[in-house]
Amino acid sequence: MKKTTIAVSLTGGFLCILLILAFFTVRQVMQLNSEIEQTFEGKRWSLPAVLYARPLELYPGLELTQEMLEKELQLAGYRREVRVQDAGGYHRSGATFELVTRDFVYPSGLEKSVAISVVITNDHVARLTETGSGSPLAFSRIDPARIGSFHPLVHEDRIVLQSSEIPLLLRETLIAVEDKAFFSHHGISIIGIARAFLANLAAGKTVQGGSTLTQQLVKNLFLNRQRTLSRKIQEAVMAVILDFNYSKEEILTAYCNEVYLGQDGARAIHGFAMASQFHFRRDLKDLSVSQIATLVGMVKGPIYYDPLKKSDNALSRREVVLRVMQTENIIDEQTALAAQKQPLTDVVPQKNSFNRFPAFLELVRRQLQTEYREEDLKSNGLKILTTLDPQVQWQGEHQLLNSVNEIEGRTGVKNIEGAVVVTGRENGEIQAIAGGRNALQPGFNRALDARRHIGSLVKPAVYLTALAQGYTLASPLLDTEINLDNNGESWRPENYDQISHGRVGLYTALAKSYNLATVRLGLELGLPEVISTLARLGYPKPIEPYPSLLLGAIDMSPLEVTQFYQTIASGGFYLPLRSIRAVMDSDNSLLTRYGLEVEQHFSPELMFLLTHGLQRVMEEGTGSRYKPTASRSYAGKTGTSDNLRDSWFAGFSGDRLSVVWLGRDDNKPTKLTGASGALIVWGRIMQGLRTAPLEQSEPAGIDWGRIDAGTLQWTHPLNPDSTLLPFISVNDTDSDRQPEFDIGIEDVKNKTKTFFDSLYDLFK
């Protein structure tokens, strides 16, 4: 009786254990099934947002060098070929470029690939034709370069393919090499596992794997890299579940998008589409037999079979894949032999081509974060079309680095840093940003975050306030000593040359950057009025109304300076700076278009006078290192902070505005004025870009008059000390803002006639 009781108890206990195990096994399977469904039916991958530069627009007469066109093509991932066959290829023969552009979806729609021929002579596009017919083209554009991406914490990059986009040759080769029974097994292959076990046992080491494509996909999508029995069992169970719930086509497509195929620094290359771009600079559909074989061979070990770093290994592996392709009748013997003779790759992978311009990308990120969640930027596959102009960016980076190196050698001051911002004068598009002398080094972005005293860069705001209150360029100002209370402390400003110049014209005080005249003028105008002008120019942050603000005791970043000078450069129109043209989602639907926003903040007449004054800076003032010539003319202003800590220059040509700052991160003196530092960098950038000359469009309400530079009184054209200045016509000025000189064009004619009549009477 006792034995029977014990037997019953043991049996009951064993059954309970079996029931518990079954319960937990079923629970675990159900949990795994839920995890698989959630991933496969939701968003399988976090797709990074990809950023593009502006497209290169070509037309006859465009100023463009042969070297720069080739550099742009290389940045955009084009490959140089002996004979162009597919999209994304180009051939250069002397001055002639033949290329095939790639399909690209713009906000306006799909722009199809086209074969074009470009002839460049004398640094201009001399001829633009369609390659096949030779028909002349008035316009064509090259699809934009991918310049960066915003990644999630898992730094993976991929181009997601649809099932229909996977080439048949790749499908057949992948299955033949990695999983011949793919379409017949149910997620795992017992025969494959047994075969691998026997092979490994005979070799005494692991020489063959038994995992199916489905198991590999499970391992990559759901599991870690641990090699334990429990993990292998879990992998097999999940493979069966995946195979039961989804079609072979869905599984194969997911595999082709997930498989790891290389490394670009911190960026992991996933999927055959991205690998095709990275290793061959080609779309997947354009790959040759040998290139397909190379990629499929890399599945076994992307690092070990890297075609660039491990070329011998990659060649051997490609041979194995080509033999399998021939054995399985995917290709014939002749095709296999021809493929064996091909080089592994005919291009150099674009290492670190993404995030090549970190300062600009940081600006784009900050602007996007005002409208998009961080999660959206890192996971939804957004397509961001930016305003970056690679030619301008390269020029800014090059000149900043070289000039700073030269300046350090000349002055003996080390650790000088700098920042550059370049925009389009008429549209406010940011074409280039350098956040430091080493443009490739991410980190502190001085263009956005180095907020320093701007020195005399503030003076145009003071003089604009004066012009708006009825002053003229000829108005006399006192450049004499003054003692002031500045926030409870005694302040005695000085001119840079430590000389008081007495009575001077307003235009001279601006051109020569006289501090004493500016301070006296600003106090007479009223500090609140100057602060209001700064706000209207584009600097809305609070400013304490201390007299020192009149000499630039205001902290601004180079980007903030650019915004208020943009209003000056555009003739009084406030244009919010923008780095983005459009944002599209992963299926190329337009989400946001960033158009031109314009507000007129100052009259054309006022801005014409101010710009004339800033042109005088370049002709006879602190910017005279770059005096106007037949081919160049600029307007701008130097800036220097106390103790020569910061060197600034902001100026514009007919088509571009550029701001340059030089200083030290520890805020110690640089021994540089605006003219001896930042102006040099600025001038080299603008000359390197060969910008359009500045030609002001004269408003209707402008008259010209000649004054004596010393007396600031009316004079005749033969006076050697005279100068010609623009004035706002009296009839176009409010009654309470009359200029000091009632000088119209008729007055000039009459006085000139009187002068010559007097000469005639003298000698007759």
PDB file of C-alpha atoms in Angstrom, residues 350-561:
ATOM      1  CA  GLN A 350      33.254  56.509 -50.325  1.00  0.00           C
ATOM      2  CA  LYS A 351      34.686  56.120 -46.866  1.00  0.00           C
ATOM      3  CA  ASN A 352      33.142  58.551 -44.386  1.00  0.00           C
ATOM      4  CA  SER A 353      31.335  60.349 -47.181  1.00  0.00           C
ATOM      5  CA  PHE A 354      28.355  60.701 -44.866  1.00  0.00           C
ATOM      6  CA  ASN A 355      28.504  63.451 -42.276  1.00  0.00           C
ATOM      7  CA  ARG A 356      31.355  65.005 -44.250  1.00  0.00           C
ATOM      8  CA  PHE A 357      30.193  68.497 -43.200  1.00  0.00           C
ATOM      9  CA  PRO A 358      29.438  68.196 -39.453  1.00  0.00           C
ATOM     10  CA  ALA A 359      28.937  71.916 -38.735  1.00  0.00           C
ATOM     11  CA  PHE A 360      26.306  72.267 -41.449  1.00  0.00           C
ATOM     12  CA  LEU A 361      24.562  69.055 -40.412  1.00  0.00           C
ATOM     13  CA  GLU A 362      24.335  70.291 -36.837  1.00  0.00           C
ATOM     14  CA  LEU A 363      22.574  73.443 -38.036  1.00  0.00           C
ATOM     15  CA  VAL A 364      20.107  71.361 -40.061  1.00  0.00           C
ATOM     16  CA  ARG A 365      19.407  69.153 -37.054  1.00  0.00           C
ATOM     17  CA  ARG A 366      18.670  72.161 -34.837  1.00  0.00           C
ATOM     18  CA  GLN A 367      16.364  73.718 -37.384  1.00  0.00           C
ATOM     19  CA  LEU A 368      14.497  70.432 -37.871  1.00  0.00           C
ATOM     20  CA  GLN A 369      14.109  69.865 -34.136  1.00  0.00           C
ATOM     21  CA  THR A 370      11.761  72.837 -33.965  1.00  0.00           C
ATOM     22  CA  GLU A 371       9.280  70.901 -36.127  1.00  0.00           C
ATOM     23  CA  TYR A 372      10.143  67.199 -35.870  1.00  0.00           C
ATOM     24  CA  ARG A 373      10.687  64.854 -32.953  1.00  0.00           C
ATOM     25  CA  GLU A 374      14.185  63.441 -32.481  1.00  0.00           C
ATOM     26  CA  GLU A 375      12.696  59.968 -32.960  1.00  0.00           C
ATOM     27  CA  ASP A 376      11.341  60.971 -36.378  1.00  0.00           C
ATOM     28  CA  LEU A 377      14.742  62.259 -37.474  1.00  0.00           C
ATOM     29  CA  LYS A 378      16.446  59.006 -36.532  1.00  0.00           C
ATOM     30  CA  SER A 379      13.947  56.336 -37.499  1.00  0.00           C
ATOM     31  CA  ASN A 380      11.457  57.395 -40.185  1.00  0.00           C
ATOM     32  CA  GLY A 381      13.771  57.521 -43.184  1.00  0.00           C
ATOM     33  CA  LEU A 382      13.182  61.209 -43.916  1.00  0.00           C
ATOM     34  CA  LYS A 383      14.736  62.677 -47.039  1.00  0.00           C
ATOM     35  CA  ILE A 384      16.066  66.176 -46.335  1.00  0.00           C
ATOM     36  CA  LEU A 385      17.001  68.424 -49.232  1.00  0.00           C
ATOM     37  CA  THR A 386      19.386  71.101 -47.959  1.00  0.00           C
ATOM     38  CA  THR A 387      20.901  74.300 -49.297  1.00  0.00           C
ATOM     39  CA  LEU A 388      24.545  73.236 -48.915  1.00  0.00           C
ATOM     40  CA  ASP A 389      26.683  74.177 -51.927  1.00  0.00           C
ATOM     41  CA  PRO A 390      29.712  71.842 -51.906  1.00  0.00           C
ATOM     42  CA  GLN A 391      31.839  74.229 -53.960  1.00  0.00           C
ATOM     43  CA  VAL A 392      31.284  77.059 -51.497  1.00  0.00           C
ATOM     44  CA  GLN A 393      31.776  74.727 -48.533  1.00  0.00           C
ATOM     45  CA  TRP A 394      35.098  73.421 -49.821  1.00  0.00           C
ATOM     46  CA  GLN A 395      36.318  76.943 -50.517  1.00  0.00           C
ATOM     47  CA  GLY A 396      35.382  78.130 -47.025  1.00  0.00           C
ATOM     48  CA  GLU A 397      37.060  75.170 -45.324  1.00  0.00           C
ATOM     49  CA  HIS A 398      40.217  75.441 -47.421  1.00  0.00           C
ATOM     50  CA  GLN A 399      40.735  79.166 -46.991  1.00  0.00           C
ATOM     51  CA  LEU A 400      39.962  79.135 -43.265  1.00  0.00           C
ATOM     52  CA  LEU A 401      42.509  76.407 -42.530  1.00  0.00           C
ATOM     53  CA  ASN A 402      45.269  77.775 -44.753  1.00  0.00           C
ATOM     54  CA  SER A 403      44.794  81.385 -43.680  1.00  0.00           C
ATOM     55  CA  VAL A 404      44.767  80.580 -39.960  1.00  0.00           C
ATOM     56  CA  ASN A 405      47.942  78.520 -40.326  1.00  0.00           C
ATOM     57  CA  GLU A 406      49.570  81.443 -42.122  1.00  0.00           C
ATOM     58  CA  ILE A 407      48.361  83.979 -39.534  1.00  0.00           C
ATOM     59  CA  GLU A 408      49.684  81.865 -36.667  1.00  0.00           C
ATOM     60  CA  GLY A 409      53.066  81.727 -38.367  1.00  0.00           C
ATOM     61  CA  ARG A 410      53.082  85.488 -38.865  1.00  0.00           C
ATOM     62  CA  THR A 411      51.907  86.505 -35.383  1.00  0.00           C
ATOM     63  CA  GLY A 412      53.348  83.719 -33.263  1.00  0.00           C
ATOM     64  CA  VAL A 413      49.934  83.294 -31.606  1.00  0.00           C
ATOM     65  CA  LYS A 414      48.830  79.668 -31.425  1.00  0.00           C
ATOM     66  CA  ASN A 415      45.470  77.933 -31.064  1.00  0.00           C
ATOM     67  CA  ILE A 416      43.603  80.461 -33.193  1.00  0.00           C
ATOM     68  CA  GLU A 417      40.225  79.115 -34.215  1.00  0.00           C
ATOM     69  CA  GLY A 418      37.661  80.373 -36.674  1.00  0.00           C
ATOM     70  CA  ALA A 419      34.221  80.066 -38.170  1.00  0.00           C
ATOM     71  CA  VAL A 420      32.698  80.858 -41.546  1.00  0.00           C
ATOM     72  CA  VAL A 421      29.108  81.297 -42.719  1.00  0.00           C
ATOM     73  CA  VAL A 422      28.237  81.929 -46.385  1.00  0.00           C
ATOM     74  CA  THR A 423      24.728  82.633 -47.666  1.00  0.00           C
ATOM     75  CA  GLY A 424      23.000  83.584 -50.883  1.00  0.00           C
ATOM     76  CA  ARG A 425      22.570  87.353 -50.838  1.00  0.00           C
ATOM     77  CA  GLU A 426      19.081  87.363 -52.332  1.00  0.00           C
ATOM     78  CA  ASN A 427      17.518  84.256 -50.793  1.00  0.00           C
ATOM     79  CA  GLY A 428      19.081  83.728 -47.356  1.00  0.00           C
ATOM     80  CA  GLU A 429      20.045  80.140 -48.143  1.00  0.00           C
ATOM     81  CA  ILE A 430      23.030  78.983 -46.115  1.00  0.00           C
ATOM     82  CA  GLN A 431      25.493  77.648 -48.654  1.00  0.00           C
ATOM     83  CA  ALA A 432      28.355  76.790 -46.312  1.00  0.00           C
ATOM     84  CA  ILE A 433      29.315  76.642 -42.636  1.00  0.00           C
ATOM     85  CA  ALA A 434      32.690  75.903 -41.075  1.00  0.00           C
ATOM     86  CA  GLY A 435      32.573  75.463 -37.317  1.00  0.00           C
ATOM     87  CA  GLY A 436      36.339  75.417 -36.864  1.00  0.00           C
ATOM     88  CA  ARG A 437      39.647  75.332 -38.710  1.00  0.00           C
ATOM     89  CA  ASN A 438      39.443  71.526 -38.845  1.00  0.00           C
ATOM     90  CA  ALA A 439      36.117  71.232 -40.644  1.00  0.00           C
ATOM     91  CA  LEU A 440      35.997  67.418 -40.455  1.00  0.00           C
ATOM     92  CA  GLN A 441      36.252  67.390 -36.683  1.00  0.00           C
ATOM     93  CA  PRO A 442      32.858  67.289 -34.955  1.00  0.00           C
ATOM     94  CA  GLY A 443      32.386  68.884 -31.574  1.00  0.00           C
ATOM     95  CA  PHE A 444      32.175  72.556 -30.621  1.00  0.00           C
ATOM     96  CA  ASN A 445      30.459  74.335 -33.506  1.00  0.00           C
ATOM     97  CA  ARG A 446      31.819  77.869 -33.316  1.00  0.00           C
ATOM     98  CA  ALA A 447      29.639  79.098 -36.177  1.00  0.00           C
ATOM     99  CA  LEU A 448      26.573  78.382 -34.034  1.00  0.00           C
ATOM    100  CA  ASP A 449      27.799  78.501 -30.461  1.00  0.00           C
ATOM    101  CA  ALA A 450      30.838  80.793 -30.145  1.00  0.00           C
ATOM    102  CA  ARG A 451      29.091  83.942 -28.858  1.00  0.00           C
ATOM    103  CA  ARG A 452      31.606  86.782 -28.672  1.00  0.00           C
ATOM    104  CA  HIS A 453      31.662  90.585 -28.646  1.00  0.00           C
ATOM    105  CA  ILE A 454      31.116  91.713 -32.225  1.00  0.00           C
ATOM    106  CA  GLY A 455      33.021  94.988 -31.995  1.00  0.00           C
ATOM    107  CA  SER A 456      32.526  97.419 -34.866  1.00  0.00           C
ATOM    108  CA  LEU A 457      30.232  95.029 -36.729  1.00  0.00           C
ATOM    109  CA  VAL A 458      27.456  96.750 -34.779  1.00  0.00           C
ATOM    110  CA  LYS A 459      28.195 100.167 -36.300  1.00  0.00           C
ATOM    111  CA  PRO A 460      26.033  99.797 -39.433  1.00  0.00           C
ATOM    112  CA  ALA A 461      23.036  99.522 -37.086  1.00  0.00           C
ATOM    113  CA  VAL A 462      24.017 102.831 -35.460  1.00  0.00           C
ATOM    114  CA  TYR A 463      24.447 104.607 -38.793  1.00  0.00           C
ATOM    115  CA  LEU A 464      21.278 103.101 -40.214  1.00  0.00           C
ATOM    116  CA  THR A 465      19.399 104.500 -37.210  1.00  0.00           C
ATOM    117  CA  ALA A 466      20.886 107.896 -37.959  1.00  0.00           C
ATOM    118  CA  LEU A 467      19.930 107.764 -41.644  1.00  0.00           C
ATOM    119  CA  ALA A 468      16.391 106.810 -40.658  1.00  0.00           C
ATOM    120  CA  GLN A 469      16.224 109.871 -38.397  1.00  0.00           C
ATOM    121  CA  GLY A 470      17.176 112.261 -41.171  1.00  0.00           C
ATOM    122  CA  TYR A 471      20.959 112.265 -41.095  1.00  0.00           C
ATOM    123  CA  THR A 472      22.787 112.061 -44.421  1.00  0.00           C
ATOM    124  CA  LEU A 473      26.100 110.535 -45.393  1.00  0.00           C
ATOM    125  CA  ALA A 474      27.475 114.092 -45.372  1.00  0.00           C
ATOM    126  CA  SER A 475      26.229 114.985 -41.904  1.00  0.00           C
ATOM    127  CA  PRO A 476      29.071 116.294 -39.707  1.00  0.00           C
ATOM    128  CA  LEU A 477      29.938 114.265 -36.600  1.00  0.00           C
ATOM    129  CA  LEU A 478      32.305 115.045 -33.734  1.00  0.00           C
ATOM    130  CA  ASP A 479      35.074 112.523 -33.255  1.00  0.00           C
ATOM    131  CA  THR A 480      36.326 113.828 -29.923  1.00  0.00           C
ATOM    132  CA  GLU A 481      37.012 112.418 -26.459  1.00  0.00           C
ATOM    133  CA  ILE A 482      34.116 111.548 -24.204  1.00  0.00           C
ATOM    134  CA  ASN A 483      33.760 110.167 -20.655  1.00  0.00           C
ATOM    135  CA  LEU A 484      30.704 108.116 -19.807  1.00  0.00           C
ATOM    136  CA  ASP A 485      29.083 106.062 -17.082  1.00  0.00           C
ATOM    137  CA  ASN A 486      28.714 102.506 -18.370  1.00  0.00           C
ATOM    138  CA  ASN A 487      26.752 100.267 -16.017  1.00  0.00           C
ATOM    139  CA  GLY A 488      28.134 102.041 -12.974  1.00  0.00           C
ATOM    140  CA  GLU A 489      31.703 102.234 -14.221  1.00  0.00           C
ATOM    141  CA  SER A 490      33.586 105.071 -15.863  1.00  0.00           C
ATOM    142  CA  TRP A 491      34.097 104.411 -19.545  1.00  0.00           C
ATOM    143  CA  ARG A 492      36.396 106.387 -21.812  1.00  0.00           C
ATOM    144  CA  PRO A 493      36.312 104.936 -25.339  1.00  0.00           C
ATOM    145  CA  GLU A 494      39.184 105.515 -27.764  1.00  0.00           C
ATOM    146  CA  ASN A 495      39.765 105.216 -31.477  1.00  0.00           C
ATOM    147  CA  TYR A 496      41.966 102.350 -32.604  1.00  0.00           C
ATOM    148  CA  ASP A 497      44.685 104.828 -33.651  1.00  0.00           C
ATOM    149  CA  GLN A 498      44.211 106.682 -30.314  1.00  0.00           C
ATOM    150  CA  ILE A 499      43.678 109.948 -32.214  1.00  0.00           C
ATOM    151  CA  SER A 500      40.646 112.224 -32.109  1.00  0.00           C
ATOM    152  CA  HIS A 501      39.806 113.342 -35.640  1.00  0.00           C
ATOM    153  CA  GLY A 502      37.559 116.280 -34.849  1.00  0.00           C
ATOM    154  CA  ARG A 503      34.747 117.126 -37.234  1.00  0.00           C
ATOM    155  CA  VAL A 504      34.208 114.358 -39.814  1.00  0.00           C
ATOM    156  CA  GLY A 505      31.512 113.341 -42.231  1.00  0.00           C
ATOM    157  CA  LEU A 506      29.195 110.487 -41.328  1.00  0.00           C
ATOM    158  CA  TYR A 507      30.411 108.450 -44.314  1.00  0.00           C
ATOM    159  CA  THR A 508      34.026 108.887 -43.172  1.00  0.00           C
ATOM    160  CA  ALA A 509      33.257 107.839 -39.596  1.00  0.00           C
ATOM    161  CA  LEU A 510      31.654 104.676 -40.908  1.00  0.00           C
ATOM    162  CA  ALA A 511      34.370 103.885 -43.458  1.00  0.00           C
ATOM    163  CA  LYS A 512      37.232 104.544 -41.012  1.00  0.00           C
ATOM    164  CA  SER A 513      35.353 102.944 -38.111  1.00  0.00           C
ATOM    165  CA  TYR A 514      35.835 105.890 -35.747  1.00  0.00           C
ATOM    166  CA  ASN A 515      34.735 104.882 -32.252  1.00  0.00           C
ATOM    167  CA  LEU A 516      34.360 108.335 -30.721  1.00  0.00           C
ATOM    168  CA  ALA A 517      32.137 109.643 -33.505  1.00  0.00           C
ATOM    169  CA  THR A 518      30.007 106.492 -33.332  1.00  0.00           C
ATOM    170  CA  VAL A 519      29.502 106.709 -29.574  1.00  0.00           C
ATOM    171  CA  ARG A 520      28.535 110.374 -29.710  1.00  0.00           C
ATOM    172  CA  LEU A 521      26.146 109.700 -32.581  1.00  0.00           C
ATOM    173  CA  GLY A 522      24.557 106.720 -30.851  1.00  0.00           C
ATOM    174  CA  LEU A 523      23.955 108.638 -27.648  1.00  0.00           C
ATOM    175  CA  GLU A 524      22.365 111.455 -29.601  1.00  0.00           C
ATOM    176  CA  LEU A 525      20.088 109.013 -31.409  1.00  0.00           C
ATOM    177  CA  GLY A 526      19.195 107.147 -28.210  1.00  0.00           C
ATOM    178  CA  LEU A 527      20.237 103.643 -27.175  1.00  0.00           C
ATOM    179  CA  PRO A 528      16.678 102.240 -27.367  1.00  0.00           C
ATOM    180  CA  GLU A 529      16.461 103.366 -31.007  1.00  0.00           C
ATOM    181  CA  VAL A 530      19.728 101.576 -31.880  1.00  0.00           C
ATOM    182  CA  ILE A 531      18.547  98.427 -30.088  1.00  0.00           C
ATOM    183  CA  SER A 532      15.281  98.628 -32.041  1.00  0.00           C
ATOM    184  CA  THR A 533      17.230  98.824 -35.300  1.00  0.00           C
ATOM    185  CA  LEU A 534      19.226  95.731 -34.337  1.00  0.00           C
ATOM    186  CA  ALA A 535      15.970  93.886 -33.697  1.00  0.00           C
ATOM    187  CA  ARG A 536      14.567  94.926 -37.069  1.00  0.00           C
ATOM    188  CA  LEU A 537      17.795  93.801 -38.724  1.00  0.00           C
ATOM    189  CA  GLY A 538      17.309  90.335 -37.246  1.00  0.00           C
ATOM    190  CA  TYR A 539      18.700  90.192 -33.706  1.00  0.00           C
ATOM    191  CA  PRO A 540      15.654  90.037 -31.419  1.00  0.00           C
ATOM    192  CA  LYS A 541      17.373  88.983 -28.177  1.00  0.00           C
ATOM    193  CA  PRO A 542      17.330  91.424 -25.235  1.00  0.00           C
ATOM    194  CA  ILE A 543      20.198  93.923 -25.162  1.00  0.00           C
ATOM    195  CA  GLU A 544      21.069  95.971 -22.084  1.00  0.00           C
ATOM    196  CA  PRO A 545      21.047  99.699 -22.973  1.00  0.00           C
ATOM    197  CA  TYR A 546      24.625 100.455 -21.973  1.00  0.00           C
ATOM    198  CA  PRO A 547      26.717 102.891 -24.056  1.00  0.00           C
ATOM    199  CA  SER A 548      29.302 100.173 -24.723  1.00  0.00           C
ATOM    200  CA  LEU A 549      26.815  98.400 -26.988  1.00  0.00           C
ATOM    201  CA  LEU A 550      27.562 101.165 -29.531  1.00  0.00           C
ATOM    202  CA  LEU A 551      31.039  99.663 -29.950  1.00  0.00           C
ATOM    203  CA  GLY A 552      29.833  96.078 -30.098  1.00  0.00           C
ATOM    204  CA  ALA A 553      29.824  94.933 -26.474  1.00  0.00           C
ATOM    205  CA  ILE A 554      27.153  92.446 -27.501  1.00  0.00           C
ATOM    206  CA  ASP A 555      27.715  88.701 -27.648  1.00  0.00           C
ATOM    207  CA  MET A 556      26.657  87.110 -30.938  1.00  0.00           C
ATOM    208  CA  SER A 557      27.525  83.937 -32.778  1.00  0.00           C
ATOM    209  CA  PRO A 558      28.707  84.103 -36.403  1.00  0.00           C
ATOM    210  CA  LEU A 559      25.302  82.749 -37.448  1.00  0.00           C
ATOM    211  CA  GLU A 560      23.493  85.513 -35.561  1.00  0.00           C
ATOM    212  CA  VAL A 561      25.746  88.134 -37.135  1.00  0.00           C
TER     213      VAL A 561
END
